[in-house]
Coordinates of C-alpha atoms in Angstrom, one line a residue:
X1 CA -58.1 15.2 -26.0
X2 CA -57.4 16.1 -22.1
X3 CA -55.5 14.3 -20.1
X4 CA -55.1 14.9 -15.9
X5 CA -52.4 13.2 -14.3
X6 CA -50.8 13.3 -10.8
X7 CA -47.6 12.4 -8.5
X8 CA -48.5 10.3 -5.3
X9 CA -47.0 12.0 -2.2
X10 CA -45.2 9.5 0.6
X11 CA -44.8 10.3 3.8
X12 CA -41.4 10.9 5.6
X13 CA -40.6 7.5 6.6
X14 CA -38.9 8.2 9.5
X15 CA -40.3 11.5 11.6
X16 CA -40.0 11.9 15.6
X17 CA -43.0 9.5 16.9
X18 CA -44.6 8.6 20.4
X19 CA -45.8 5.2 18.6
X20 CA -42.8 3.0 18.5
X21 CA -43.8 -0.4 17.5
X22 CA -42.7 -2.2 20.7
X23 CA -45.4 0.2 22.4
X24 CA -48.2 -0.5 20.2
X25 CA -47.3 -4.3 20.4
X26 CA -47.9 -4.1 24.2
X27 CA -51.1 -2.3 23.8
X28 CA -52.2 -5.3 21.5
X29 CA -51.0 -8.1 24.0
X30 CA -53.1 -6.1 27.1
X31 CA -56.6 -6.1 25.0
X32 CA -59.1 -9.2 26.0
X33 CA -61.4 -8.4 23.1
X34 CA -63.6 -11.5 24.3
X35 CA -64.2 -10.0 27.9
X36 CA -65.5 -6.8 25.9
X37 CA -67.9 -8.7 23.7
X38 CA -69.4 -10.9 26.7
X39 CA -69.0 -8.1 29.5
X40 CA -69.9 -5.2 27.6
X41 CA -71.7 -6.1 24.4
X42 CA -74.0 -9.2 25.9
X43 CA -72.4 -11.1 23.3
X44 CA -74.0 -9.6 20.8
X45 CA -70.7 -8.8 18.5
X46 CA -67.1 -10.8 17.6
X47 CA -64.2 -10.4 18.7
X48 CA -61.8 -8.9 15.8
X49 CA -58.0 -10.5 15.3
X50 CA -57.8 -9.1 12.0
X51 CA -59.2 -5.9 9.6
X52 CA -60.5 -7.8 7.4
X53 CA -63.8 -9.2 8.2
X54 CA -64.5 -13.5 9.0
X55 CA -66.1 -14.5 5.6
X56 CA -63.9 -12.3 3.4
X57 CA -61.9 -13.8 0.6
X58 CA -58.3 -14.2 2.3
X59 CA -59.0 -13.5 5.7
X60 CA -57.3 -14.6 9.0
X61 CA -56.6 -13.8 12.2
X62 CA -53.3 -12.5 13.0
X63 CA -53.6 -11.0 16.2
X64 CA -54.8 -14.0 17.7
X65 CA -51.3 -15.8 16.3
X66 CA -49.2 -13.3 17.8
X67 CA -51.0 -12.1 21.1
X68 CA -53.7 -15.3 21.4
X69 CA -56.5 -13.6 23.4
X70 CA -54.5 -11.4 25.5
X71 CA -51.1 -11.6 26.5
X72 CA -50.1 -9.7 29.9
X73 CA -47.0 -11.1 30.6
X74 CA -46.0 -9.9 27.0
X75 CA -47.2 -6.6 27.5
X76 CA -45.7 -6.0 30.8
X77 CA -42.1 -7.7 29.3
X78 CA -42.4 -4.9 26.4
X79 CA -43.4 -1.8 28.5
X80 CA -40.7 -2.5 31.0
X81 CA -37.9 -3.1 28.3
X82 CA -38.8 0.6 27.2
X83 CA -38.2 1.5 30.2
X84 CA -41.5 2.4 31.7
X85 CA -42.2 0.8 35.5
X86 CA -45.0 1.3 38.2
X87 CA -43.8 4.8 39.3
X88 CA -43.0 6.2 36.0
X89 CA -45.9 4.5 33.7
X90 CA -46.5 5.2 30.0
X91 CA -49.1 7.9 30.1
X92 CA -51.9 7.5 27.3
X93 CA -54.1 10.1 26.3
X94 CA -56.7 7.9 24.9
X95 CA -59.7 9.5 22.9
X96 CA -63.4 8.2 22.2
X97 CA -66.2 9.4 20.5
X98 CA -68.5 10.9 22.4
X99 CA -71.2 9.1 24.7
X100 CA -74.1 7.2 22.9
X101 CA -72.3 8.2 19.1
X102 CA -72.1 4.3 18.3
X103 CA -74.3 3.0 21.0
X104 CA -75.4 3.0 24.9
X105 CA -72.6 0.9 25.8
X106 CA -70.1 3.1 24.4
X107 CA -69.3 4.5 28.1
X108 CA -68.8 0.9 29.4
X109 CA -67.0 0.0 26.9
X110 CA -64.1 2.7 27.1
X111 CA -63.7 2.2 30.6
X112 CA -63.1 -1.5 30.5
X113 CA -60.7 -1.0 27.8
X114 CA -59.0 1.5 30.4
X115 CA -58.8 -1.1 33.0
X116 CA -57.2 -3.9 31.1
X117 CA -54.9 -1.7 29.9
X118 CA -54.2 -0.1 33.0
X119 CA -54.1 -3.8 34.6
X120 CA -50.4 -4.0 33.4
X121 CA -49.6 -1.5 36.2
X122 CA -47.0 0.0 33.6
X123 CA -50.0 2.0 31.7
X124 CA -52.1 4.8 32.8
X125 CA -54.6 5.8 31.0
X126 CA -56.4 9.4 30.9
X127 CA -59.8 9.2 28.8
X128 CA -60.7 12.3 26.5
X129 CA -63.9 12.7 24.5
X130 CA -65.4 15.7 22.6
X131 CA -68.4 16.5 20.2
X132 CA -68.7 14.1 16.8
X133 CA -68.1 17.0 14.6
X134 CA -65.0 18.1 16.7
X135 CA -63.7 15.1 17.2
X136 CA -63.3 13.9 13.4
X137 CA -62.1 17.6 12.8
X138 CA -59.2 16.6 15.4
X139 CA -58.7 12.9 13.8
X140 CA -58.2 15.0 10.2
X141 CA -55.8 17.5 12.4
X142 CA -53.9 15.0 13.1
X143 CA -54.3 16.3 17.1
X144 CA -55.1 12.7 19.4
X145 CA -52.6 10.7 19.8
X146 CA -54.3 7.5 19.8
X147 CA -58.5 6.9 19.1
X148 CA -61.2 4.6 18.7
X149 CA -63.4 5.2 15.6
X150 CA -65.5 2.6 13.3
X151 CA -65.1 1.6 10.2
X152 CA -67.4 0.1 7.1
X153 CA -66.3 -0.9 3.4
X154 CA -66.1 2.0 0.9
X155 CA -66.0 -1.1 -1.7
X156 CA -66.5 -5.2 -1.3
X157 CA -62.8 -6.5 -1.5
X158 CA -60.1 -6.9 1.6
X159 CA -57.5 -4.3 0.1
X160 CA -60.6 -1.9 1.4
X161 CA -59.9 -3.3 4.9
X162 CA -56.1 -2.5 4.9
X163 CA -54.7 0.1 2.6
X164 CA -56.6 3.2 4.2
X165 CA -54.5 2.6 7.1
X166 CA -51.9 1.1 6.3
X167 CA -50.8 2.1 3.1
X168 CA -48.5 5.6 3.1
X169 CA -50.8 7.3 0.5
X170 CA -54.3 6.3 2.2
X171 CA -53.5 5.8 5.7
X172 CA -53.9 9.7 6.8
X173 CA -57.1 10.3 5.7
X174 CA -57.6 8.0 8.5
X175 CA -56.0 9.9 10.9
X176 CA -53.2 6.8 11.3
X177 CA -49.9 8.2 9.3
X178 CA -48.6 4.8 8.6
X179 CA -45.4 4.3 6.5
X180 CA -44.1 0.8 6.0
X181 CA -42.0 0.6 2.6
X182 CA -42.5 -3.1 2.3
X183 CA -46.3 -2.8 3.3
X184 CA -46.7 -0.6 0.6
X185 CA -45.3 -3.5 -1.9
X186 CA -47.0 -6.3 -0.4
X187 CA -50.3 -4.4 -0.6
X188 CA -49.5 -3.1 -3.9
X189 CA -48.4 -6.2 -4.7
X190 CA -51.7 -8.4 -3.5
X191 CA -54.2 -5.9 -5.0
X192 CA -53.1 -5.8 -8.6
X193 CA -52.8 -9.5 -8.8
X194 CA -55.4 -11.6 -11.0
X195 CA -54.0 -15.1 -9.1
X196 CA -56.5 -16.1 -6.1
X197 CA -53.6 -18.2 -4.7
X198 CA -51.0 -16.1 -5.1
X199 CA -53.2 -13.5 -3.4
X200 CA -54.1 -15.6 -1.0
X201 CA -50.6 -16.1 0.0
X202 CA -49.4 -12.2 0.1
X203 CA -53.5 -11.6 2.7
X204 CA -51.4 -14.2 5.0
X205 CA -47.9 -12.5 4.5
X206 CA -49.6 -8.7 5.1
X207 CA -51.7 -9.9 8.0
X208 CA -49.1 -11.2 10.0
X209 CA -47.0 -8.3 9.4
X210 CA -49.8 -5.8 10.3
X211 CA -50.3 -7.5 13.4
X212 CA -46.8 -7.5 14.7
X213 CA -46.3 -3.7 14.0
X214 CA -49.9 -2.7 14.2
X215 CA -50.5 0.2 12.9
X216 CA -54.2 0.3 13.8
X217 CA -55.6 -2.2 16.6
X218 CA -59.4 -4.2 15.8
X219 CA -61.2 -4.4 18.6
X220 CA -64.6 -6.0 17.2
X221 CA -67.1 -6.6 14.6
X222 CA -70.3 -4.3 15.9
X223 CA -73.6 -5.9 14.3
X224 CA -75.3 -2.8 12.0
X225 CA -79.1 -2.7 12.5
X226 CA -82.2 -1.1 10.6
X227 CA -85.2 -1.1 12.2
X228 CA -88.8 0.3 10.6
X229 CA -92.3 0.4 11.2
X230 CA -94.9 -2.1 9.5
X231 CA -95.9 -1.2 6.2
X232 CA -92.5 0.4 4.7
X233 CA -91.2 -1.9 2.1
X234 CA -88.3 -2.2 0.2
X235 CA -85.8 -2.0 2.8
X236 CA -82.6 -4.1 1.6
X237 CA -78.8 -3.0 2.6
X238 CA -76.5 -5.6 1.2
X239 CA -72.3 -6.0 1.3
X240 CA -71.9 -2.8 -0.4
X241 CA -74.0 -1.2 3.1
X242 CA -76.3 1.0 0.8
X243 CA -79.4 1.8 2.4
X244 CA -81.6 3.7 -1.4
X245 CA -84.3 5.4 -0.5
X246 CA -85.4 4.9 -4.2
X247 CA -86.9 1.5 -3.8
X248 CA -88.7 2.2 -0.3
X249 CA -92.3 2.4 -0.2
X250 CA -95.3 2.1 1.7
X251 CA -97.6 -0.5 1.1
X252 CA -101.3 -1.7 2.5
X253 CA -102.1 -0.7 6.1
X254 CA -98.8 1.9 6.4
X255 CA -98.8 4.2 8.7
X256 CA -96.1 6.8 7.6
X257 CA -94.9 9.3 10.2
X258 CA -95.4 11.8 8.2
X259 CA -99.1 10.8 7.8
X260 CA -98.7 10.7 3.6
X261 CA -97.2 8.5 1.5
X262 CA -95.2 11.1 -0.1
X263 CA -92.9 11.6 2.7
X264 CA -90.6 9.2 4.2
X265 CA -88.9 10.3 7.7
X266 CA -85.1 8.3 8.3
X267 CA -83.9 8.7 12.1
X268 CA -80.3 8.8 12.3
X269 CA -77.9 9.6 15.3
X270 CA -74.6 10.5 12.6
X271 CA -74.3 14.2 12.0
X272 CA -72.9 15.4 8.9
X273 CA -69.2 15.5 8.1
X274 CA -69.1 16.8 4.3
X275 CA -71.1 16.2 1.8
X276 CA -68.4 17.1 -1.2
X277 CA -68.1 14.3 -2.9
X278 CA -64.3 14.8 -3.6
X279 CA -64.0 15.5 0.4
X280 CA -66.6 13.6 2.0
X281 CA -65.2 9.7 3.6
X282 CA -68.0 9.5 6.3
X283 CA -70.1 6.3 5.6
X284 CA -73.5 8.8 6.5
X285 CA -72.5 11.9 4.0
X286 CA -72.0 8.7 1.5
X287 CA -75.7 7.4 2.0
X288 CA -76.9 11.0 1.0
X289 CA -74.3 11.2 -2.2
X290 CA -75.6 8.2 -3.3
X291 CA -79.3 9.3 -3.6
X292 CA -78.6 12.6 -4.4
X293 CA -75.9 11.5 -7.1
X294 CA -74.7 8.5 -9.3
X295 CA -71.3 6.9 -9.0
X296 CA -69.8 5.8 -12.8
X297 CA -71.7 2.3 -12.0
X298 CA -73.7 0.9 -9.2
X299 CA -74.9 -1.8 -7.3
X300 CA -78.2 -4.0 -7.7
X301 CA -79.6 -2.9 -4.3
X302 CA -78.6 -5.4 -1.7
X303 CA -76.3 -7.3 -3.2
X304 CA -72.6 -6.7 -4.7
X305 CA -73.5 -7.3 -8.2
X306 CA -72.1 -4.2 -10.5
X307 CA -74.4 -2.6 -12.8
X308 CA -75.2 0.1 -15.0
X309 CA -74.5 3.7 -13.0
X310 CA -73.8 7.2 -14.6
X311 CA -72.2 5.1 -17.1
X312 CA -71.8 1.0 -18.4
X313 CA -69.7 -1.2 -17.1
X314 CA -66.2 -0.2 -18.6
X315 CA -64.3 -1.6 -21.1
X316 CA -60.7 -2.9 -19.8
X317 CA -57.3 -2.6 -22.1
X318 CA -54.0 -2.3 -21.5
X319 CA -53.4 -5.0 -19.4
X320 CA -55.7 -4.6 -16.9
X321 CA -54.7 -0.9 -16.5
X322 CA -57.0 1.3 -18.1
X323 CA -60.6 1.3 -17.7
X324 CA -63.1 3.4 -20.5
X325 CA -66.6 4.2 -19.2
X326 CA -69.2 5.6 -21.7
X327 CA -71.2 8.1 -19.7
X328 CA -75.1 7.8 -20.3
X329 CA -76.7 10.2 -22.8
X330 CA -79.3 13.0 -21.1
X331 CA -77.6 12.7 -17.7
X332 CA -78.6 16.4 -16.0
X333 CA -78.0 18.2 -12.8
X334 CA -81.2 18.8 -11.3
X335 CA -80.7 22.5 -11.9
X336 CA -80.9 21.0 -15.6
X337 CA -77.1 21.3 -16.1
X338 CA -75.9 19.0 -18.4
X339 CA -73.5 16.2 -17.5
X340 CA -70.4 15.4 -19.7
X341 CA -67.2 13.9 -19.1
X342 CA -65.3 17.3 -18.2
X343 CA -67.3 17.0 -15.0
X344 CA -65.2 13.8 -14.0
X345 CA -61.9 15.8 -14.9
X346 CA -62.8 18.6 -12.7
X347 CA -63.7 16.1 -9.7
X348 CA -60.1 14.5 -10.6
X349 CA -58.1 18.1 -10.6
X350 CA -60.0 18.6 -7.0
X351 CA -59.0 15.1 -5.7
X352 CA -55.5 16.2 -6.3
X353 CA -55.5 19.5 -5.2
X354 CA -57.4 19.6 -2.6
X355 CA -56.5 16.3 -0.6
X356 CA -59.9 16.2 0.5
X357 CA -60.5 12.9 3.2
X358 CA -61.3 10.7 0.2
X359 CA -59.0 11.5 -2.3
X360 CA -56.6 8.9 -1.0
X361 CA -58.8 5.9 -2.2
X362 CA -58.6 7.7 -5.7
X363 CA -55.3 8.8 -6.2
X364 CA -54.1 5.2 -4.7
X365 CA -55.6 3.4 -8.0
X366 CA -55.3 6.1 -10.6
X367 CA -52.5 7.5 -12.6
X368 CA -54.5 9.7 -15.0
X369 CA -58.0 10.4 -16.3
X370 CA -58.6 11.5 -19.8
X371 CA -61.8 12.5 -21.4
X372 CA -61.7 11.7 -25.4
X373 CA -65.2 13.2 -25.8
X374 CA -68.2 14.5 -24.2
X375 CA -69.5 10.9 -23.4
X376 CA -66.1 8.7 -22.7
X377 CA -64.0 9.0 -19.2
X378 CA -60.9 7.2 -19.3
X379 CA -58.8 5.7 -15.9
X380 CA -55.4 4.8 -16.1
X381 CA -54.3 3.1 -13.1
X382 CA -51.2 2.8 -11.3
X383 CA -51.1 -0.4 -11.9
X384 CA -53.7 -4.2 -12.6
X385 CA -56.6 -3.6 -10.3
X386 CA -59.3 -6.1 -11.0
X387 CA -61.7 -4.5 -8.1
X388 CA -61.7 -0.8 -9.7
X389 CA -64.9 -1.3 -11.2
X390 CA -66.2 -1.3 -7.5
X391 CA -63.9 1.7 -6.6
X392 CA -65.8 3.3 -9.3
X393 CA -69.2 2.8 -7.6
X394 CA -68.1 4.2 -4.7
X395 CA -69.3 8.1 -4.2
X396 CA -66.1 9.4 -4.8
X397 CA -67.1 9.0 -8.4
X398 CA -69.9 11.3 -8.1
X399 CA -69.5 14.3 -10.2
X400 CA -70.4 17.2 -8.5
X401 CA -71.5 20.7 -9.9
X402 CA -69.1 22.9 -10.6
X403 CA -71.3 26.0 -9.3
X404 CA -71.4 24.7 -5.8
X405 CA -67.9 23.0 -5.3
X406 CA -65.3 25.5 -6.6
X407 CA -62.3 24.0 -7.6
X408 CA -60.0 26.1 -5.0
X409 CA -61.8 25.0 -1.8
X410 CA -63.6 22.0 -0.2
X411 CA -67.5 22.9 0.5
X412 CA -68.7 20.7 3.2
X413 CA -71.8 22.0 3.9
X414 CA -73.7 23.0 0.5
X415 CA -77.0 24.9 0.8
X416 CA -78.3 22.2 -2.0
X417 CA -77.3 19.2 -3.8
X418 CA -77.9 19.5 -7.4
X419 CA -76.4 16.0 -8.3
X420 CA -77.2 13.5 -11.0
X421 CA -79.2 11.0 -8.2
X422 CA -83.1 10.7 -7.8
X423 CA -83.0 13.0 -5.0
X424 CA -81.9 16.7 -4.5
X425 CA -81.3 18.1 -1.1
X426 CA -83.4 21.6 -1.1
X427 CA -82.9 22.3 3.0
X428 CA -80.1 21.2 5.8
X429 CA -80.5 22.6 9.5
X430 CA -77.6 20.7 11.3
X431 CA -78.2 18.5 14.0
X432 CA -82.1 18.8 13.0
X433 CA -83.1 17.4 9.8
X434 CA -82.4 17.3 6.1
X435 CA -85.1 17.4 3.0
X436 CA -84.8 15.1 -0.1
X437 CA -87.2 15.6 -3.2
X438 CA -87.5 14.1 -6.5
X439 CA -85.0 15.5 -9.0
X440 CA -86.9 17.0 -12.2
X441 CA -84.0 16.1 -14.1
X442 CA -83.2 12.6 -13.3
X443 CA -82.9 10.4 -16.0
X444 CA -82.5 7.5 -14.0
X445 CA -85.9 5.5 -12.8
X446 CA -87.6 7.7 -10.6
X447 CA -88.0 6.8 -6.5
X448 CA -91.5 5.5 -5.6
X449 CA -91.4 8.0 -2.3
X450 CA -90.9 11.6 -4.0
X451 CA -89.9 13.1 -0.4
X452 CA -87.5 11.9 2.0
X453 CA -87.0 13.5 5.7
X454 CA -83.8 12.8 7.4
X455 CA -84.0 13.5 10.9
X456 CA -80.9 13.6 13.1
X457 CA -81.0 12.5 17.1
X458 CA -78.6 13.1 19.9
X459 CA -79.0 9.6 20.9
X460 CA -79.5 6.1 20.1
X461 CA -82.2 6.0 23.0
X462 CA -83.9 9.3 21.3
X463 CA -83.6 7.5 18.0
X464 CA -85.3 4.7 18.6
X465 CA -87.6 6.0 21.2
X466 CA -88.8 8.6 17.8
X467 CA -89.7 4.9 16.0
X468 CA -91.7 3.4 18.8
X469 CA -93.7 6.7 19.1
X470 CA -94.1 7.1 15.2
X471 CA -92.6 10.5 14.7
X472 CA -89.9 8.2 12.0
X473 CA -90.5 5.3 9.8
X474 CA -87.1 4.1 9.6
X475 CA -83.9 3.7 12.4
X476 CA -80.5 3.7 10.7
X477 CA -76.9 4.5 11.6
X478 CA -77.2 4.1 14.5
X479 CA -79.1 1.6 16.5
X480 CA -76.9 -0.7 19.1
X481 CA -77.6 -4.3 20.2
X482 CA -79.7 -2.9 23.5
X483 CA -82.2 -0.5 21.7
X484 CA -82.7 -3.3 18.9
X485 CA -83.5 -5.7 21.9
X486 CA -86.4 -2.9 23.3
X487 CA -87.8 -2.3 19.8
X488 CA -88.1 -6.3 19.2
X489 CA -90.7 -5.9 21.9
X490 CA -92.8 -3.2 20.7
X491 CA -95.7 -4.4 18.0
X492 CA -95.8 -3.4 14.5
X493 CA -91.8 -2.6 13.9
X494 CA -89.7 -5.0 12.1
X495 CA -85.6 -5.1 13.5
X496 CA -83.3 -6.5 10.6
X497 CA -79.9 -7.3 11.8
X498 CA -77.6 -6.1 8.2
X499 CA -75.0 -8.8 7.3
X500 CA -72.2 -6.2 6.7
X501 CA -70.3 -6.2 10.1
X502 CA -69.1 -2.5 11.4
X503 CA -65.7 -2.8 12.8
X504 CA -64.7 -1.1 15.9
X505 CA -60.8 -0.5 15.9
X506 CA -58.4 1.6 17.9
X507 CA -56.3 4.2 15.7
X508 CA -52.0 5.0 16.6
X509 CA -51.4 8.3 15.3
X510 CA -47.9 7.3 14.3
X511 CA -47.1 10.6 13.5
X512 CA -48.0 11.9 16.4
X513 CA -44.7 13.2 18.0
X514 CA -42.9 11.7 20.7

């Protein structure tokens, strides 16, 4: 029997930070997240008072409670009482991705932000961008003191919307650096209940107190949207906001970009972060884990519904605390390495030694991992977690190959991905384009396109100016509300709108020091 356990780390509760709550209260009262939507967005977004999105199980909106849709006076009342005035303002070094990353209205949108912040005459704001790549290397260094970034569900269930950054053990893979002793019990506290009321009851409690010390700031929900030419089928990205190549196709009177319906070409504008599963926390390295690998279970595409994965759906004992997966038989690497459960220690002994960016939405949940047999993985959780079964389909719980993820460093950048998926990654030329083919080994069923092409663009505009000249079949991550609109004009593409909202959000590095 092997058994891998590990001690959660907390963060110093109380070390020398710019961010004291009074600040980031008057930040929250000068937002007008309405005039963003309407002035900069068209209207085509919502306004966010809360993480967690409208339609989730327990949600509300806090920040409307406590700020209503903007607040001056408030804001002005707070900055002056810490002493800041019109000759000696608060000085905000404010960071943003850089222009066109999330959309052609990025630029318009930071600068607004700017001026209502600036409006209070007690704020003045200086605006810093830099490179993708650089800029989530300085988020993960800890190195801006405040930042706007997105954000999309690593699993369907609201503790997803609040623990990574508000919980002391999640919230610095997020670059926030939150501690809150009694917001680490409520959410503790709300997760591992089985009671819908009682839960119901500690969402209210924890939204209310994250919007009166806001820890992180939501600006708006973002609409994501896929757009591809007539003739590819089998497009369907559901809560989860899993686009598998798997089940695309071409069908009668395609016209694939490639000019053969054995390749499929996928714009996208998101470079790559890491694809190490026990590192990697970008929502774009996930989409090519997930078809290059298995999680323990999966989703039916488009929909939330668990099913079969690497493994079955577990069985649950101990109260709700420990969860036993029984691995499929014949699982291989594509190298034809086979799978057995030592693989899922070894990913567990890197979670915890590395610190990778995900390993905080593991090592939150789990206390130990044992391995009875080739064939069995067992989780013992910290505690009652009736939504691990979806943590588990996450890509996280990809195993990964020992050969090309050594168990001293983080490998971001693999020159292949042998996984356990349909797919294997054979080339990579950053900022360029990445090749998928058919794994040899998979003993999963087999995707109906045996190549995939995923091509990487500078800019929304160049993405989706690629589709309407035919040099990609698919858009994806990321097309914004204005190129949708132009593409909706041009003849044989179809624009699907995805029902999973991306939230917008600004970040308080409260570690940051004062």
């Amino acid at each position: 029997m092997q058994v891998e356990t590990t001690q959660e780390s907390v963060l110093d509760p109380q070390p020398r930070r710019l961010w004291r709550k009074e600040l980031r209260q008057a930040v929250a009262a000068a937002i007008d997240r309405e005039a963003i939507v309407d002035e900069v967005l068209g209207g085509h977004g919502t306004a966010a008072y809360h993480m967690v999105p409208p339609g989730y199980p327990f949600t509300s909106e806090p920040f409307r409670e406590l700020y209503g849709r903007r607040n001056l006076e408030l804001s002005i009342r707070l900055l002056s009482e810490l002493g800041y005035s019109r000759e000696t303002p608060f000085e905000l070094d404010l960071w943003h991705p850089p222009a066109g990353h999330y959309g052609a209205r990025d630029e318009a949108m930071i600068e607004l932000l700017k001026a209502q912040l600036e409006e209070s005459g007690l704020i003045k704001v200086h605006l810093h961008s830099k490179p993708w790549g650089a800029y989530v290397d300085s988020l993960l260094a800890s190195e801006m003191p405040a930042f706007v970034i997105g954000w999309s569900p690593d699993f369907v269930d609201p503790d997803n919307w609040l623990s990574p950054f508000a919980s002391s053990a999640q919230s610095p893979d997020q670059g926030v650096h939150y501690h809150d002793a009694e917001m680490n019990r409520l959410l503790q506290t709300a997760a591992s209940s089985t009671d819908p009321a009682e839960r119901g009851r500690l969402y209210q409690q924890i939204g209310l107190r994250f919007a009166e010390n806001v820890p992180t700031l939501p600006l708006w929900w973002d609409p994501a949207i896929i757009a591809y030419r007539d003739g590819v089928e089998g497009i369907t990205i559901g809560p989860p906001f899993e686009l598998n190549y798997h089940i695309v196709s071409f069908g009668p009177g395609s016209r694939p970009a490639a000019g053969n319906t054995e390749t499929l070409i996928i714009g996208k504008t998101f470079a790559v972060q890491s694809l190490d599963a026990n590192d990697a926390h970008a929502r774009s390295d996930w989409e090519i884990l997930k078809n290059t690998g298995e999680s323990l279970v999966s989703y039916k595409p488009g929909t939330a519904e668990l099913i079969l994965g690497a493994a079955a759906l577990p069985t649950i004992s101990d109260g709700g605390r420990t969860y036993t997966f029984k691995l499929r038989e014949g699982l291989k690497f594509a190298d034809g390495t086979a799978l057995t459960a030592e693989n899922y220690l070894y990913a567990w002994r890197r979670l915890n030694v590395l610190k990778g960016q995900v390993s905080g939405l593991v090592r939150i949940y789990v206390e130990a991992v044992e391995a009875p047999d080739d064939l069995t993985v067992v989780y013992h959780l910290r505690d009652r977690f009736g939504f691990f079964p979806a943590v588990a389909a996450s890509p996280c719980f990809i195993p990964v190959h020992p050969r090309d993820f050594p168990a001293d460093r983080v490998n971001r950048f693999p020159e292949k991905l042998d996984g356990i998926g349909r797919y294997r990654m054979i080339s990579y030329v950053p900022g360029d384009r990445m090749i998928l083919e058919r794994n040899p080994y998979c003993a999963l069923d087999g995707p109906k396109i045996p190549r995939v092409v995923l091509r990487y663009f500078a800019s929304v505009a160049e993405l989706a100016s690629a589709l309407v000249a035919g040099e990609i079949d698919v858009a994806w991550r990321k097309l914004d509300t204005a190129q949708a609109a132009r593409l909706r004009e041009q003849p044989g593409l179809k624009v699907v709108t995805v029902s999973t909202p991306l939230l917008r959000y600004l970040v308080f590095n409260n570690a940051y020091p004062a």
